Amino acid sequence: MEFFLDTASLEEIREAAKWGVVSGVTTNPTLMAREGDVEFSEIIKEICDIIDGPISAEVVSVKAEDMIEEARPISKWHPNVVVKIPMTPDGLQAIKVLSSEGIKINTTLIFTANQALLAAQAGAYIVSPFVGRLDDISEDGMQVIRDTVQIFNNYGITTKVLAASIRHPRHITEAAKAGAHIATMPLSVLKQAMKHPLTDIGLERFLKDWEKYRQAQGTKESAGGKTAGRARGAVRT
Ligand code: G3P
């Protein structure tokens, strides 16, 4: 499963890019608005310069013909741009037209497997069920991912299933177990997924033990005049 970052913050994207595990970025109008007075196209182009993978940029039109007119120039900002279209009847109509022109579409605001199937039939490259927002209303968001993956596998549908609205590391594990192709998450969740208290405790102990060993070696050297600096590889752990 690929890791995407769900943000429009260049600072966050630069930070995460260093770890070498982020293969794409998803943005939406809320995330763009958080960045303040910035040019939408410039931000997307800058993101494309940082991450070499699919970068989702969403339309804000609601009528099919307006979505199509808005999506065409967005798709030309960079070869990696994937246009995000909401899962509505107008959205489906726009997906059909745009995908037939070779424009890659990420269908957003998906909350059922049926919506995912319909978006795939219209030609979507990615479908994005929102796991966290379903959990927020006491639904089982991950079930939509499981169902969608199963249905796509049943019919050999190649549209990618992207688990969106990821809220915590458990969602990442569950999405991967369900066979999602991609999970998009905020930087905070990606950071949480890297951490474990036992990793920190274990590292602290290794370093303390190493320091103790170094000090003991130093004492021996000053007492017996032995050669300093044994190779680290010679130490048993
Ligand atoms: O980008 C779409 C989705 O990931 C948004 O998540 O946290 O706003 O429900 P959230």
mmCIF file of C-alpha atoms and ligand atoms in Angstrom:
data_model
loop_
_atom_site.group_PDB
_atom_site.id
_atom_site.type_symbol
_atom_site.label_atom_id
_atom_site.label_comp_id
_atom_site.label_asym_id
_atom_site.label_seq_id
_atom_site.Cartn_x
_atom_site.Cartn_y
_atom_site.Cartn_z
ATOM 1 C CA MET A 1 0.000 0.000 0.000
ATOM 2 C CA GLU A 2 1.295 3.436 -0.915
ATOM 3 C CA PHE A 3 1.415 6.343 1.522
ATOM 4 C CA PHE A 4 0.071 9.702 0.339
ATOM 5 C CA LEU A 5 0.108 12.910 2.351
ATOM 6 C CA ASP A 6 -3.232 14.689 2.785
ATOM 7 C CA THR A 7 -2.118 18.317 2.922
ATOM 8 C CA ALA A 8 -1.383 21.421 0.856
ATOM 9 C CA SER A 9 1.368 22.586 3.208
ATOM 10 C CA LEU A 10 4.699 22.739 1.362
ATOM 11 C CA GLU A 11 6.511 22.732 4.688
ATOM 12 C CA GLU A 12 4.835 19.470 5.718
ATOM 13 C CA ILE A 13 5.402 17.896 2.298
ATOM 14 C CA ARG A 14 9.120 18.835 2.344
ATOM 15 C CA GLU A 15 9.473 17.361 5.833
ATOM 16 C CA ALA A 16 7.791 14.071 4.868
ATOM 17 C CA ALA A 17 9.585 13.808 1.510
ATOM 18 C CA LYS A 18 12.890 13.313 3.361
ATOM 19 C CA TRP A 19 11.709 9.979 4.764
ATOM 20 C CA GLY A 20 11.296 8.544 1.267
ATOM 21 C CA VAL A 21 7.950 6.854 1.947
ATOM 22 C CA VAL A 22 5.479 9.358 0.494
ATOM 23 C CA SER A 23 4.472 8.533 -3.081
ATOM 24 C CA GLY A 24 1.749 11.111 -3.656
ATOM 25 C CA VAL A 25 -0.243 14.024 -2.228
ATOM 26 C CA THR A 26 -3.954 14.743 -1.976
ATOM 27 C CA THR A 27 -5.343 18.245 -1.525
ATOM 28 C CA ASN A 28 -8.878 19.550 -1.237
ATOM 29 C CA PRO A 29 -10.451 23.028 -1.026
ATOM 30 C CA THR A 30 -10.359 22.962 2.806
ATOM 31 C CA LEU A 31 -6.644 22.105 2.838
ATOM 32 C CA MET A 32 -5.892 24.746 0.173
ATOM 33 C CA ALA A 33 -7.837 27.410 2.102
ATOM 34 C CA ARG A 34 -5.694 26.643 5.190
ATOM 35 C CA GLU A 35 -2.632 27.815 3.266
ATOM 36 C CA GLY A 36 -4.011 31.366 3.072
ATOM 37 C CA ASP A 37 -3.537 33.763 0.176
ATOM 38 C CA VAL A 38 -1.761 31.498 -2.298
ATOM 39 C CA GLU A 39 -2.156 30.720 -5.985
ATOM 40 C CA PHE A 40 -3.754 27.247 -6.324
ATOM 41 C CA SER A 41 -1.816 26.348 -9.483
ATOM 42 C CA GLU A 42 1.522 27.480 -8.011
ATOM 43 C CA ILE A 43 1.088 25.366 -4.877
ATOM 44 C CA ILE A 44 0.195 22.297 -6.928
ATOM 45 C CA LYS A 45 3.193 22.808 -9.236
ATOM 46 C CA GLU A 46 5.498 23.207 -6.227
ATOM 47 C CA ILE A 47 4.108 20.007 -4.698
ATOM 48 C CA CYS A 48 4.805 18.234 -8.008
ATOM 49 C CA ASP A 49 8.421 19.416 -7.808
ATOM 50 C CA ILE A 50 8.809 17.882 -4.338
ATOM 51 C CA ILE A 51 6.970 14.556 -4.735
ATOM 52 C CA ASP A 52 7.277 12.532 -7.933
ATOM 53 C CA GLY A 53 3.874 10.823 -7.900
ATOM 54 C CA PRO A 54 0.144 11.465 -8.286
ATOM 55 C CA ILE A 55 -0.846 14.901 -6.915
ATOM 56 C CA SER A 56 -4.597 15.436 -6.525
ATOM 57 C CA ALA A 57 -6.066 18.895 -7.160
ATOM 58 C CA GLU A 58 -9.817 19.335 -6.694
ATOM 59 C CA VAL A 59 -12.336 21.279 -8.760
ATOM 60 C CA VAL A 60 -14.812 23.573 -7.004
ATOM 61 C CA SER A 61 -17.468 23.642 -9.716
ATOM 62 C CA VAL A 62 -20.627 21.591 -9.222
ATOM 63 C CA LYS A 63 -22.199 21.437 -12.677
ATOM 64 C CA ALA A 64 -20.793 18.821 -15.067
ATOM 65 C CA GLU A 65 -19.913 21.254 -17.850
ATOM 66 C CA ASP A 66 -18.226 23.632 -15.377
ATOM 67 C CA MET A 67 -16.258 20.762 -13.781
ATOM 68 C CA ILE A 68 -15.065 19.707 -17.232
ATOM 69 C CA GLU A 69 -13.990 23.262 -18.131
ATOM 70 C CA GLU A 70 -12.218 23.650 -14.770
ATOM 71 C CA ALA A 71 -10.553 20.228 -14.847
ATOM 72 C CA ARG A 72 -8.960 20.497 -18.304
ATOM 73 C CA PRO A 73 -6.500 23.311 -17.466
ATOM 74 C CA ILE A 74 -5.810 21.817 -13.989
ATOM 75 C CA SER A 75 -4.749 18.553 -15.640
ATOM 76 C CA LYS A 76 -2.180 20.477 -17.693
ATOM 77 C CA TRP A 77 -0.387 22.035 -14.708
ATOM 78 C CA HIS A 78 1.908 19.001 -14.481
ATOM 79 C CA PRO A 79 1.881 15.455 -15.907
ATOM 80 C CA ASN A 80 1.442 14.047 -12.387
ATOM 81 C CA VAL A 81 -1.713 16.020 -11.604
ATOM 82 C CA VAL A 82 -4.816 13.927 -10.907
ATOM 83 C CA VAL A 83 -8.051 15.935 -10.921
ATOM 84 C CA LYS A 84 -10.359 15.387 -7.982
ATOM 85 C CA ILE A 85 -14.061 15.315 -8.850
ATOM 86 C CA PRO A 86 -16.817 14.875 -6.237
ATOM 87 C CA MET A 87 -19.085 11.822 -6.352
ATOM 88 C CA THR A 88 -22.307 13.379 -7.642
ATOM 89 C CA PRO A 89 -24.400 12.694 -10.770
ATOM 90 C CA ASP A 90 -22.737 15.732 -12.391
ATOM 91 C CA GLY A 91 -19.400 14.428 -11.173
ATOM 92 C CA LEU A 92 -19.977 11.079 -12.888
ATOM 93 C CA GLN A 93 -20.837 12.845 -16.133
ATOM 94 C CA ALA A 94 -17.647 14.903 -15.883
ATOM 95 C CA ILE A 95 -15.542 11.812 -15.045
ATOM 96 C CA LYS A 96 -16.838 10.027 -18.138
ATOM 97 C CA VAL A 97 -15.879 12.914 -20.440
ATOM 98 C CA LEU A 98 -12.544 13.740 -18.779
ATOM 99 C CA SER A 99 -11.353 10.132 -18.464
ATOM 100 C CA SER A 100 -12.119 9.548 -22.165
ATOM 101 C CA GLU A 101 -9.732 12.450 -22.855
ATOM 102 C CA GLY A 102 -7.002 10.655 -20.896
ATOM 103 C CA ILE A 103 -7.293 12.872 -17.799
ATOM 104 C CA LYS A 104 -6.713 10.985 -14.567
ATOM 105 C CA ILE A 105 -9.516 11.409 -12.031
ATOM 106 C CA ASN A 106 -9.628 10.855 -8.286
ATOM 107 C CA THR A 107 -13.299 10.618 -7.271
ATOM 108 C CA THR A 108 -13.725 12.167 -3.856
ATOM 109 C CA LEU A 109 -16.434 12.197 -1.172
ATOM 110 C CA ILE A 110 -17.218 8.488 -1.568
ATOM 111 C CA PHE A 111 -19.108 6.912 1.318
ATOM 112 C CA THR A 112 -20.422 3.621 -0.125
ATOM 113 C CA ALA A 113 -19.060 0.771 -2.232
ATOM 114 C CA ASN A 114 -21.805 1.480 -4.803
ATOM 115 C CA GLN A 115 -20.536 5.027 -5.261
ATOM 116 C CA ALA A 116 -17.008 3.628 -5.707
ATOM 117 C CA LEU A 117 -18.230 1.115 -8.295
ATOM 118 C CA LEU A 118 -20.110 3.815 -10.215
ATOM 119 C CA ALA A 119 -17.085 6.126 -10.234
ATOM 120 C CA ALA A 120 -14.918 3.271 -11.515
ATOM 121 C CA GLN A 121 -17.451 2.513 -14.261
ATOM 122 C CA ALA A 122 -17.350 6.172 -15.302
ATOM 123 C CA GLY A 123 -13.578 5.845 -15.727
ATOM 124 C CA ALA A 124 -12.030 7.077 -12.466
ATOM 125 C CA TYR A 125 -8.336 6.351 -11.959
ATOM 126 C CA ILE A 126 -8.715 6.513 -8.155
ATOM 127 C CA VAL A 127 -11.736 6.275 -5.838
ATOM 128 C CA SER A 128 -11.502 7.812 -2.378
ATOM 129 C CA PRO A 129 -13.846 6.442 0.305
ATOM 130 C CA PHE A 130 -13.726 8.653 3.433
ATOM 131 C CA VAL A 131 -13.133 6.262 6.327
ATOM 132 C CA GLY A 132 -12.873 8.705 9.248
ATOM 133 C CA ARG A 133 -15.968 10.719 8.385
ATOM 134 C CA LEU A 134 -18.034 7.505 8.354
ATOM 135 C CA ASP A 135 -16.558 6.470 11.709
ATOM 136 C CA ASP A 136 -17.505 9.958 12.992
ATOM 137 C CA ILE A 137 -21.193 9.127 12.429
ATOM 138 C CA SER A 138 -20.871 5.654 14.010
ATOM 139 C CA GLU A 139 -20.600 3.807 10.698
ATOM 140 C CA ASP A 140 -17.794 1.342 9.943
ATOM 141 C CA GLY A 141 -15.773 3.378 7.448
ATOM 142 C CA MET A 142 -13.255 0.601 6.815
ATOM 143 C CA GLN A 143 -16.035 -1.738 5.658
ATOM 144 C CA VAL A 144 -16.442 0.472 2.574
ATOM 145 C CA ILE A 145 -12.766 -0.073 1.785
ATOM 146 C CA ARG A 146 -13.098 -3.862 2.284
ATOM 147 C CA ASP A 147 -16.250 -4.039 0.123
ATOM 148 C CA THR A 148 -14.794 -1.852 -2.627
ATOM 149 C CA VAL A 149 -11.555 -3.851 -2.828
ATOM 150 C CA GLN A 150 -13.533 -7.108 -2.975
ATOM 151 C CA ILE A 151 -15.881 -5.824 -5.689
ATOM 152 C CA PHE A 152 -13.034 -4.423 -7.806
ATOM 153 C CA ASN A 153 -11.174 -7.735 -7.465
ATOM 154 C CA ASN A 154 -14.322 -9.687 -8.453
ATOM 155 C CA TYR A 155 -14.496 -7.842 -11.747
ATOM 156 C CA GLY A 156 -10.839 -7.127 -12.419
ATOM 157 C CA ILE A 157 -11.453 -3.370 -12.104
ATOM 158 C CA THR A 158 -8.087 -1.590 -12.168
ATOM 159 C CA THR A 159 -9.251 1.664 -10.508
ATOM 160 C CA LYS A 160 -7.148 2.272 -7.393
ATOM 161 C CA VAL A 161 -8.817 2.277 -3.980
ATOM 162 C CA LEU A 162 -7.533 5.131 -1.836
ATOM 163 C CA ALA A 163 -8.442 5.101 1.863
ATOM 164 C CA ALA A 164 -9.061 8.776 2.681
ATOM 165 C CA SER A 165 -9.998 10.598 5.871
ATOM 166 C CA ILE A 166 -7.482 8.534 7.822
ATOM 167 C CA ARG A 167 -7.458 9.603 11.457
ATOM 168 C CA HIS A 168 -5.015 7.304 13.283
ATOM 169 C CA PRO A 169 -2.383 4.588 12.660
ATOM 170 C CA ARG A 170 -4.885 1.752 13.212
ATOM 171 C CA HIS A 171 -6.724 3.008 10.109
ATOM 172 C CA ILE A 172 -3.489 2.559 8.122
ATOM 173 C CA THR A 173 -3.073 -1.065 9.218
ATOM 174 C CA GLU A 174 -6.730 -1.845 8.560
ATOM 175 C CA ALA A 175 -6.638 -0.212 5.118
ATOM 176 C CA ALA A 176 -3.539 -2.239 4.201
ATOM 177 C CA LYS A 177 -5.177 -5.458 5.481
ATOM 178 C CA ALA A 178 -8.256 -4.658 3.393
ATOM 179 C CA GLY A 179 -6.088 -4.362 0.275
ATOM 180 C CA ALA A 180 -6.378 -0.608 -0.303
ATOM 181 C CA HIS A 181 -3.822 0.505 -2.896
ATOM 182 C CA ILE A 182 -3.208 3.865 -1.223
ATOM 183 C CA ALA A 183 -3.877 5.541 2.133
ATOM 184 C CA THR A 184 -3.742 9.326 2.382
ATOM 185 C CA MET A 185 -3.151 10.870 5.778
ATOM 186 C CA PRO A 186 -2.202 14.048 7.574
ATOM 187 C CA LEU A 187 1.479 14.444 8.518
ATOM 188 C CA SER A 188 0.567 13.956 12.205
ATOM 189 C CA VAL A 189 -0.803 10.449 11.508
ATOM 190 C CA LEU A 190 2.217 9.506 9.382
ATOM 191 C CA LYS A 191 4.459 10.577 12.273
ATOM 192 C CA GLN A 192 2.384 8.588 14.771
ATOM 193 C CA ALA A 193 2.693 5.507 12.555
ATOM 194 C CA MET A 194 6.501 5.684 12.728
ATOM 195 C CA LYS A 195 6.604 5.831 16.496
ATOM 196 C CA HIS A 196 6.421 3.280 19.274
ATOM 197 C CA PRO A 197 7.363 3.912 22.916
ATOM 198 C CA LEU A 198 9.312 0.633 23.035
ATOM 199 C CA THR A 199 11.419 1.835 20.079
ATOM 200 C CA ASP A 200 12.335 4.992 22.048
ATOM 201 C CA ILE A 201 12.978 3.059 25.286
ATOM 202 C CA GLY A 202 15.008 0.441 23.400
ATOM 203 C CA LEU A 203 17.163 3.065 21.681
ATOM 204 C CA GLU A 204 17.756 4.915 24.944
ATOM 205 C CA ARG A 205 18.883 1.645 26.578
ATOM 206 C CA PHE A 206 21.207 0.733 23.677
ATOM 207 C CA LEU A 207 22.863 4.162 23.871
ATOM 208 C CA LYS A 208 23.198 4.037 27.673
ATOM 209 C CA ASP A 209 24.746 0.540 27.530
ATOM 210 C CA TRP A 210 27.112 1.673 24.810
ATOM 211 C CA GLU A 211 28.149 4.703 26.862
ATOM 212 C CA LYS A 212 28.749 2.457 29.904
ATOM 213 C CA TYR A 213 30.890 0.150 27.768
ATOM 214 C CA ARG A 214 32.868 3.134 26.401
ATOM 215 C CA GLN A 215 33.462 4.443 29.897
ATOM 216 C CA ALA A 216 34.626 0.992 31.096
ATOM 217 C CA GLN A 217 37.001 0.780 28.126
ATOM 218 C CA GLY A 218 38.340 4.239 28.944
ATOM 219 C CA THR A 219 38.951 3.212 32.566
ATOM 220 C CA LYS A 220 40.805 0.058 31.447
ATOM 221 C CA GLU A 221 42.882 2.082 28.994
ATOM 222 C CA SER A 222 43.948 4.645 31.525
ATOM 223 C CA ALA A 223 44.685 1.858 34.056
ATOM 224 C CA GLY A 224 46.475 -0.602 31.747
ATOM 225 C CA GLY A 225 47.537 1.575 28.808
ATOM 226 C CA LYS A 226 45.540 -0.558 26.360
ATOM 227 C CA THR A 227 44.813 0.559 22.772
ATOM 228 C CA ALA A 228 41.705 2.753 22.556
ATOM 229 C CA GLY A 229 38.620 2.387 20.370
ATOM 230 C CA ARG A 230 37.530 -1.217 19.763
ATOM 231 C CA ALA A 231 35.419 -1.703 16.688
ATOM 232 C CA ARG A 232 31.707 -1.353 17.414
ATOM 233 C CA GLY A 233 30.967 -4.562 15.494
ATOM 234 C CA ALA A 234 32.940 -6.568 18.041
ATOM 235 C CA VAL A 235 30.492 -5.777 20.831
ATOM 236 C CA ARG A 236 27.818 -8.328 21.688
ATOM 237 C CA THR A 237 24.292 -6.956 22.023
HETATM 238 O O1 G3P B 1 -8.712 14.735 1.419
HETATM 239 C C1 G3P B 1 -9.867 14.036 1.699
HETATM 240 C C2 G3P B 1 -9.926 13.439 3.094
HETATM 241 O O2 G3P B 1 -8.760 12.709 3.364
HETATM 242 C C3 G3P B 1 -10.290 14.416 4.148
HETATM 243 O O3 G3P B 1 -10.171 13.902 5.436
HETATM 244 O O4 G3P B 1 -9.952 14.329 7.864
HETATM 245 O O5 G3P B 1 -11.133 16.006 6.409
HETATM 246 O O6 G3P B 1 -12.182 13.819 6.928
HETATM 247 P P1 G3P B 1 -10.910 14.550 6.709
#
